[in-house]
PDB file of C-alpha atoms in Angstrom:
ATOM      1  CA  GLY A 107      98.643-258.686-113.784  1.00  0.00           C
ATOM      2  CA  ALA A 108      99.399-260.450-110.688  1.00  0.00           C
ATOM      3  CA  GLY A 109     102.211-259.353-109.467  1.00  0.00           C
ATOM      4  CA  VAL A 110     104.321-255.358-108.862  1.00  0.00           C
ATOM      5  CA  SER A 111     105.553-254.525-112.316  1.00  0.00           C
ATOM      6  CA  GLN A 112     108.711-252.501-113.446  1.00  0.00           C
ATOM      7  CA  THR A 113     109.339-251.083-116.521  1.00  0.00           C
ATOM      8  CA  PRO A 114     112.199-250.705-117.812  1.00  0.00           C
ATOM      9  CA  SER A 115     114.146-253.721-116.573  1.00  0.00           C
ATOM     10  CA  ASN A 116     117.302-252.637-117.449  1.00  0.00           C
ATOM     11  CA  LYS A 117     118.740-248.778-117.801  1.00  0.00           C
ATOM     12  CA  VAL A 118     121.416-247.413-119.433  1.00  0.00           C
ATOM     13  CA  THR A 119     122.105-243.715-119.503  1.00  0.00           C
ATOM     14  CA  GLU A 120     125.045-241.021-120.125  1.00  0.00           C
ATOM     15  CA  LYS A 121     126.234-239.033-116.948  1.00  0.00           C
ATOM     16  CA  GLY A 122     123.587-235.930-117.419  1.00  0.00           C
ATOM     17  CA  LYS A 123     120.648-236.956-118.915  1.00  0.00           C
ATOM     18  CA  TYR A 124     117.076-237.417-117.505  1.00  0.00           C
ATOM     19  CA  VAL A 125     115.524-240.610-116.416  1.00  0.00           C
ATOM     20  CA  GLU A 126     111.842-242.336-115.709  1.00  0.00           C
ATOM     21  CA  LEU A 127     111.168-244.905-113.575  1.00  0.00           C
ATOM     22  CA  ARG A 128     107.782-246.509-114.296  1.00  0.00           C
ATOM     23  CA  CYS A 129     105.634-248.808-111.397  1.00  0.00           C
ATOM     24  CA  ASP A 130     103.213-250.553-111.927  1.00  0.00           C
ATOM     25  CA  PRO A 131     101.354-251.890-108.921  1.00  0.00           C
ATOM     26  CA  ILE A 132      99.260-255.024-107.440  1.00  0.00           C
ATOM     27  CA  SER A 133      95.327-253.104-108.989  1.00  0.00           C
ATOM     28  CA  GLY A 134      93.868-252.286-105.472  1.00  0.00           C
ATOM     29  CA  HIS A 135      97.075-251.820-103.672  1.00  0.00           C
ATOM     30  CA  THR A 136      96.484-248.117-101.981  1.00  0.00           C
ATOM     31  CA  ALA A 137     100.072-247.809-100.641  1.00  0.00           C
ATOM     32  CA  LEU A 138     102.952-247.839-103.208  1.00  0.00           C
ATOM     33  CA  TYR A 139     106.847-246.927-102.504  1.00  0.00           C
ATOM     34  CA  TRP A 140     110.150-247.102-103.546  1.00  0.00           C
ATOM     35  CA  TYR A 141     113.806-247.931-102.599  1.00  0.00           C
ATOM     36  CA  ARG A 142     116.877-248.543-103.904  1.00  0.00           C
ATOM     37  CA  GLN A 143     119.391-251.054-103.441  1.00  0.00           C
ATOM     38  CA  SER A 144     123.185-250.350-104.338  1.00  0.00           C
ATOM     39  CA  LEU A 145     124.824-253.818-105.592  1.00  0.00           C
ATOM     40  CA  GLY A 146     125.343-256.074-101.991  1.00  0.00           C
ATOM     41  CA  GLN A 147     123.307-254.014 -99.911  1.00  0.00           C
ATOM     42  CA  GLY A 148     119.974-253.830 -98.230  1.00  0.00           C
ATOM     43  CA  PRO A 149     117.112-251.985 -99.912  1.00  0.00           C
ATOM     44  CA  GLU A 150     116.994-248.105 -99.038  1.00  0.00           C
ATOM     45  CA  PHE A 151     113.529-246.325 -98.471  1.00  0.00           C
ATOM     46  CA  LEU A 152     113.160-243.518-100.956  1.00  0.00           C
ATOM     47  CA  ILE A 153     109.068-242.926-100.701  1.00  0.00           C
ATOM     48  CA  TYR A 154     105.740-243.753 -99.799  1.00  0.00           C
ATOM     49  CA  PHE A 155     102.935-242.933-101.422  1.00  0.00           C
ATOM     50  CA  GLN A 156      99.116-243.384-100.055  1.00  0.00           C
ATOM     51  CA  GLY A 157      96.769-242.737-102.652  1.00  0.00           C
ATOM     52  CA  THR A 158      98.050-239.719-104.793  1.00  0.00           C
ATOM     53  CA  GLY A 159      99.953-238.244-102.440  1.00  0.00           C
ATOM     54  CA  ALA A 160     103.575-238.322-100.941  1.00  0.00           C
ATOM     55  CA  ALA A 161     103.292-239.511 -96.991  1.00  0.00           C
ATOM     56  CA  ASP A 162     107.224-239.497 -96.628  1.00  0.00           C
ATOM     57  CA  ASP A 163     109.420-238.152 -98.990  1.00  0.00           C
ATOM     58  CA  SER A 164     112.733-238.362 -96.492  1.00  0.00           C
ATOM     59  CA  GLY A 165     114.509-240.929 -98.308  1.00  0.00           C
ATOM     60  CA  LEU A 166     115.167-238.976-101.592  1.00  0.00           C
ATOM     61  CA  PRO A 167     118.619-238.300-101.188  1.00  0.00           C
ATOM     62  CA  ASN A 168     118.381-234.494-103.131  1.00  0.00           C
ATOM     63  CA  ASP A 169     116.136-232.192-105.376  1.00  0.00           C
ATOM     64  CA  ARG A 170     117.380-234.092-108.835  1.00  0.00           C
ATOM     65  CA  PHE A 171     114.765-236.875-107.391  1.00  0.00           C
ATOM     66  CA  PHE A 172     110.744-236.718-107.796  1.00  0.00           C
ATOM     67  CA  ALA A 173     108.328-239.256-107.617  1.00  0.00           C
ATOM     68  CA  VAL A 174     104.560-239.075-108.616  1.00  0.00           C
ATOM     69  CA  ARG A 175     101.348-240.921-108.935  1.00  0.00           C
ATOM     70  CA  PRO A 176      98.581-238.832-110.138  1.00  0.00           C
ATOM     71  CA  GLU A 177      95.707-241.049-109.978  1.00  0.00           C
ATOM     72  CA  GLY A 178      96.361-243.225-106.874  1.00  0.00           C
ATOM     73  CA  SER A 179      98.031-246.664-109.328  1.00  0.00           C
ATOM     74  CA  VAL A 180     100.676-245.667-111.434  1.00  0.00           C
ATOM     75  CA  SER A 181     104.123-244.368-110.382  1.00  0.00           C
ATOM     76  CA  THR A 182     106.893-242.568-112.209  1.00  0.00           C
ATOM     77  CA  LEU A 183     110.622-242.648-109.839  1.00  0.00           C
ATOM     78  CA  LYS A 184     112.137-239.316-112.217  1.00  0.00           C
ATOM     79  CA  ILE A 185     115.977-238.237-111.714  1.00  0.00           C
ATOM     80  CA  GLN A 186     116.928-235.200-113.348  1.00  0.00           C
ATOM     81  CA  ARG A 187     120.826-234.614-114.218  1.00  0.00           C
ATOM     82  CA  THR A 188     121.943-238.672-113.334  1.00  0.00           C
ATOM     83  CA  GLU A 189     125.158-239.256-111.998  1.00  0.00           C
ATOM     84  CA  ARG A 190     126.846-242.507-111.895  1.00  0.00           C
ATOM     85  CA  GLY A 191     126.264-243.354-107.890  1.00  0.00           C
ATOM     86  CA  ASP A 192     122.547-243.294-109.135  1.00  0.00           C
ATOM     87  CA  SER A 193     123.389-246.322-110.395  1.00  0.00           C
ATOM     88  CA  ALA A 194     121.365-248.931-108.997  1.00  0.00           C
ATOM     89  CA  VAL A 195     118.349-251.584-109.135  1.00  0.00           C
ATOM     90  CA  TYR A 196     115.474-249.080-108.239  1.00  0.00           C
ATOM     91  CA  LEU A 197     112.532-251.295-106.432  1.00  0.00           C
ATOM     92  CA  CYS A 198     108.880-250.412-106.276  1.00  0.00           C
ATOM     93  CA  ALA A 199     106.882-252.409-103.496  1.00  0.00           C
ATOM     94  CA  SER A 200     102.861-251.843-102.989  1.00  0.00           C
ATOM     95  CA  SER A 201     100.404-252.848-100.175  1.00  0.00           C
ATOM     96  CA  LEU A 202      96.527-253.412 -99.786  1.00  0.00           C
ATOM     97  CA  MET A 203      96.676-250.555 -96.925  1.00  0.00           C
ATOM     98  CA  GLY A 204      99.804-249.915 -95.705  1.00  0.00           C
ATOM     99  CA  GLY A 205     100.261-249.872 -91.685  1.00  0.00           C
ATOM    100  CA  THR A 206     100.983-252.510 -89.737  1.00  0.00           C
ATOM    101  CA  ASN A 207      98.390-254.956 -90.937  1.00  0.00           C
ATOM    102  CA  THR A 208      99.122-255.083 -94.897  1.00  0.00           C
ATOM    103  CA  GLU A 209     102.936-257.330 -96.355  1.00  0.00           C
ATOM    104  CA  ALA A 210     104.516-254.776 -98.991  1.00  0.00           C
ATOM    105  CA  PHE A 211     104.612-257.287-103.255  1.00  0.00           C
ATOM    106  CA  PHE A 212     107.988-256.294-104.444  1.00  0.00           C
ATOM    107  CA  GLY A 213     108.130-256.166-108.154  1.00  0.00           C
ATOM    108  CA  GLN A 214     111.867-257.089-109.842  1.00  0.00           C
ATOM    109  CA  GLY A 215     113.339-253.750-110.528  1.00  0.00           C
ATOM    110  CA  THR A 216     114.898-251.980-112.710  1.00  0.00           C
ATOM    111  CA  ARG A 217     118.607-252.065-112.869  1.00  0.00           C
ATOM    112  CA  LEU A 218     119.583-248.190-113.578  1.00  0.00           C
ATOM    113  CA  THR A 219     123.454-247.572-114.928  1.00  0.00           C
ATOM    114  CA  VAL A 220     124.800-244.277-115.335  1.00  0.00           C
ATOM    115  CA  VAL A 221     127.958-243.852-117.534  1.00  0.00           C
TER     116      VAL A 221
ATOM    117  CA  GLY B 116     116.828-243.041 -87.182  1.00  0.00           C
ATOM    118  CA  GLU B 117     116.627-246.228 -86.858  1.00  0.00           C
ATOM    119  CA  ASN B 118     119.798-248.600 -87.881  1.00  0.00           C
ATOM    120  CA  VAL B 119     119.343-252.303 -88.320  1.00  0.00           C
ATOM    121  CA  GLU B 120     122.610-254.830 -88.516  1.00  0.00           C
ATOM    122  CA  GLN B 121     122.424-258.307 -89.679  1.00  0.00           C
ATOM    123  CA  HIS B 122     125.059-261.147 -89.756  1.00  0.00           C
ATOM    124  CA  PRO B 123     126.487-262.415 -90.651  1.00  0.00           C
ATOM    125  CA  SER B 124     127.610-261.954 -94.149  1.00  0.00           C
ATOM    126  CA  THR B 125     127.794-265.054 -95.467  1.00  0.00           C
ATOM    127  CA  LEU B 126     126.618-268.096 -94.419  1.00  0.00           C
ATOM    128  CA  SER B 127     127.341-272.165 -96.213  1.00  0.00           C
ATOM    129  CA  VAL B 128     125.492-274.672 -94.732  1.00  0.00           C
ATOM    130  CA  GLN B 129     125.524-278.349 -95.878  1.00  0.00           C
ATOM    131  CA  GLU B 130     121.458-279.593 -97.000  1.00  0.00           C
ATOM    132  CA  GLY B 131     119.566-280.945 -93.553  1.00  0.00           C
ATOM    133  CA  ASP B 132     121.401-279.107 -91.338  1.00  0.00           C
ATOM    134  CA  SER B 133     119.614-275.592 -90.104  1.00  0.00           C
ATOM    135  CA  ALA B 134     121.236-271.848 -90.527  1.00  0.00           C
ATOM    136  CA  VAL B 135     120.491-269.239 -88.342  1.00  0.00           C
ATOM    137  CA  ILE B 136     120.703-264.988 -89.007  1.00  0.00           C
ATOM    138  CA  LYS B 137     120.685-262.421 -86.456  1.00  0.00           C
ATOM    139  CA  CYS B 138     119.570-258.749 -86.394  1.00  0.00           C
ATOM    140  CA  THR B 139     119.958-256.217 -83.853  1.00  0.00           C
ATOM    141  CA  TYR B 140     117.203-252.975 -84.567  1.00  0.00           C
ATOM    142  CA  SER B 141     118.321-249.405 -82.900  1.00  0.00           C
ATOM    143  CA  ASP B 142     114.809-247.844 -82.642  1.00  0.00           C
ATOM    144  CA  SER B 143     112.510-249.047 -79.756  1.00  0.00           C
ATOM    145  CA  ALA B 144     109.577-248.067 -81.328  1.00  0.00           C
ATOM    146  CA  SER B 145     109.661-250.339 -83.898  1.00  0.00           C
ATOM    147  CA  ASN B 146     106.804-252.735 -83.828  1.00  0.00           C
ATOM    148  CA  TYR B 147     106.722-254.602 -86.958  1.00  0.00           C
ATOM    149  CA  PHE B 148     109.863-257.140 -88.499  1.00  0.00           C
ATOM    150  CA  PRO B 149     109.505-258.939 -91.596  1.00  0.00           C
ATOM    151  CA  TRP B 150     111.998-261.418 -93.708  1.00  0.00           C
ATOM    152  CA  TYR B 151     112.723-261.312 -97.223  1.00  0.00           C
ATOM    153  CA  LYS B 152     114.462-263.630 -99.186  1.00  0.00           C
ATOM    154  CA  GLN B 153     115.889-262.469-102.760  1.00  0.00           C
ATOM    155  CA  GLU B 154     117.519-264.387-105.511  1.00  0.00           C
ATOM    156  CA  LEU B 155     119.142-263.137-108.499  1.00  0.00           C
ATOM    157  CA  GLY B 156     117.338-260.163-110.394  1.00  0.00           C
ATOM    158  CA  LYS B 157     114.376-260.335-108.472  1.00  0.00           C
ATOM    159  CA  GLY B 158     112.507-258.435-106.103  1.00  0.00           C
ATOM    160  CA  PRO B 159     112.446-259.049-102.610  1.00  0.00           C
ATOM    161  CA  GLN B 160     109.975-261.909-101.262  1.00  0.00           C
ATOM    162  CA  LEU B 161     108.284-261.913 -97.591  1.00  0.00           C
ATOM    163  CA  ILE B 162     109.231-265.337 -96.077  1.00  0.00           C
ATOM    164  CA  ILE B 163     107.875-264.459 -92.866  1.00  0.00           C
ATOM    165  CA  ASP B 164     107.067-261.237 -90.596  1.00  0.00           C
ATOM    166  CA  ILE B 165     106.829-261.167 -86.471  1.00  0.00           C
ATOM    167  CA  ARG B 166     105.427-258.044 -84.538  1.00  0.00           C
ATOM    168  CA  SER B 167     106.357-256.594 -81.745  1.00  0.00           C
ATOM    169  CA  ASN B 168     103.761-258.169 -79.140  1.00  0.00           C
ATOM    170  CA  VAL B 169     105.011-261.511 -79.675  1.00  0.00           C
ATOM    171  CA  GLY B 170     108.109-263.151 -78.967  1.00  0.00           C
ATOM    172  CA  GLU B 171     108.243-266.631 -81.684  1.00  0.00           C
ATOM    173  CA  LYS B 172     106.493-267.450 -84.878  1.00  0.00           C
ATOM    174  CA  LYS B 173     107.149-269.999 -86.875  1.00  0.00           C
ATOM    175  CA  ASP B 174     105.897-271.630 -90.906  1.00  0.00           C
ATOM    176  CA  GLN B 175     106.881-275.126 -91.248  1.00  0.00           C
ATOM    177  CA  ARG B 176     110.874-274.673 -91.726  1.00  0.00           C
ATOM    178  CA  ILE B 177     111.064-271.449 -90.548  1.00  0.00           C
ATOM    179  CA  ALA B 178     110.789-269.202 -87.359  1.00  0.00           C
ATOM    180  CA  VAL B 179     111.549-266.216 -85.907  1.00  0.00           C
ATOM    181  CA  THR B 180     112.220-264.851 -82.816  1.00  0.00           C
ATOM    182  CA  LEU B 181     112.450-261.270 -81.375  1.00  0.00           C
ATOM    183  CA  ASN B 182     114.236-260.060 -77.980  1.00  0.00           C
ATOM    184  CA  LYS B 183     112.357-256.982 -77.442  1.00  0.00           C
ATOM    185  CA  THR B 184     114.502-255.939 -74.270  1.00  0.00           C
ATOM    186  CA  ALA B 185     118.000-256.951 -76.145  1.00  0.00           C
ATOM    187  CA  LYS B 186     116.343-255.376 -79.892  1.00  0.00           C
ATOM    188  CA  HIS B 187     117.223-258.153 -81.226  1.00  0.00           C
ATOM    189  CA  PHE B 188     115.790-260.592 -84.135  1.00  0.00           C
ATOM    190  CA  SER B 189     116.563-263.658 -85.315  1.00  0.00           C
ATOM    191  CA  LEU B 190     115.864-266.142 -88.556  1.00  0.00           C
ATOM    192  CA  HIS B 191     115.824-270.205 -87.860  1.00  0.00           C
ATOM    193  CA  ILE B 192     116.005-272.376 -91.431  1.00  0.00           C
ATOM    194  CA  THR B 193     115.702-276.106 -90.158  1.00  0.00           C
ATOM    195  CA  GLU B 194     116.382-278.848 -92.771  1.00  0.00           C
ATOM    196  CA  THR B 195     118.227-276.369 -95.087  1.00  0.00           C
ATOM    197  CA  GLN B 196     117.394-277.030 -98.731  1.00  0.00           C
ATOM    198  CA  PRO B 197     119.421-276.727-102.182  1.00  0.00           C
ATOM    199  CA  GLU B 198     116.363-274.327-103.151  1.00  0.00           C
ATOM    200  CA  ASP B 199     117.213-272.282-100.137  1.00  0.00           C
ATOM    201  CA  SER B 200     120.027-270.996-101.558  1.00  0.00           C
ATOM    202  CA  ALA B 201     119.739-266.806-101.640  1.00  0.00           C
ATOM    203  CA  VAL B 202     120.401-263.717-100.125  1.00  0.00           C
ATOM    204  CA  TYR B 203     118.031-263.272 -96.768  1.00  0.00           C
ATOM    205  CA  PHE B 204     117.471-259.727 -95.839  1.00  0.00           C
ATOM    206  CA  CYS B 205     115.907-258.624 -92.262  1.00  0.00           C
ATOM    207  CA  ALA B 206     113.998-255.054 -91.730  1.00  0.00           C
ATOM    208  CA  ALA B 207     112.727-253.388 -89.350  1.00  0.00           C
ATOM    209  CA  SER B 208     109.973-250.527 -89.550  1.00  0.00           C
ATOM    210  CA  TYR B 209     107.067-248.765 -87.334  1.00  0.00           C
ATOM    211  CA  ASN B 210     104.034-249.437 -88.924  1.00  0.00           C
ATOM    212  CA  THR B 211     105.249-250.857 -91.621  1.00  0.00           C
ATOM    213  CA  ASP B 212     105.657-248.057 -93.928  1.00  0.00           C
ATOM    214  CA  LYS B 213     109.421-247.437 -94.061  1.00  0.00           C
ATOM    215  CA  LEU B 214     111.087-250.676 -93.567  1.00  0.00           C
ATOM    216  CA  ILE B 215     114.863-250.249 -92.909  1.00  0.00           C
ATOM    217  CA  PHE B 216     116.343-253.458 -94.075  1.00  0.00           C
ATOM    218  CA  GLY B 217     119.601-254.950 -93.192  1.00  0.00           C
ATOM    219  CA  THR B 218     122.716-255.538 -95.227  1.00  0.00           C
ATOM    220  CA  GLY B 219     121.532-259.132 -96.336  1.00  0.00           C
ATOM    221  CA  THR B 220     123.418-262.362 -95.446  1.00  0.00           C
ATOM    222  CA  ARG B 221     124.150-264.345 -98.438  1.00  0.00           C
ATOM    223  CA  LEU B 222     123.112-268.304 -97.362  1.00  0.00           C
ATOM    224  CA  GLN B 223     124.404-271.405 -99.763  1.00  0.00           C
ATOM    225  CA  VAL B 224     123.021-274.843 -99.310  1.00  0.00           C
ATOM    226  CA  PHE B 225     125.199-277.209-100.517  1.00  0.00           C
ATOM    227  CA  PRO B 226     123.974-280.466-101.579  1.00  0.00           C
TER     228      PRO B 226
END
């Protein structure tokens, strides 16, 4: 596809349930990022992948959050035992190489609501 | 860690007027400063960026200035149009791999 694709666009889940959010980056982009955006706030960094490996996961709030990118393309953000405070828009972005010389392109996000 | 503050939180201007949004950052090691435009229901879109070796950059009606000594940077939009209405975010990072965003400015341009 032409841009970063995220599925689903909306997800409603009950407190305590497990959810998976998917990101399809732009083809050929080696760097992939996950951000979380709460209402009225700027995006907050969660994790950055370079290829298959997590180069920086310092933004993951706790061990209920985990992300994978097994083949260096599609990534899945996994949230266990969801809490109401996890409700937010989860944004994925990709860039050609990462680093100083490449632009990060964002997807439209997945709006997660925990009830 | 890096902290980015952004002002104002809302900005209303008449079509054709200029709009200025200001950001300050805390980490002197930051070397990349992008600006994103976010429309309702969409992801942020890069509109302009500046690196620490440059003081000013312009792209048509949009310009960004950077003052490394004072650790602040600004977005200037001239001849505003209704389609410029959106939320604008500044960000700072070292080498783009972990963007730290400001809290956003909601810009409304009235016809």
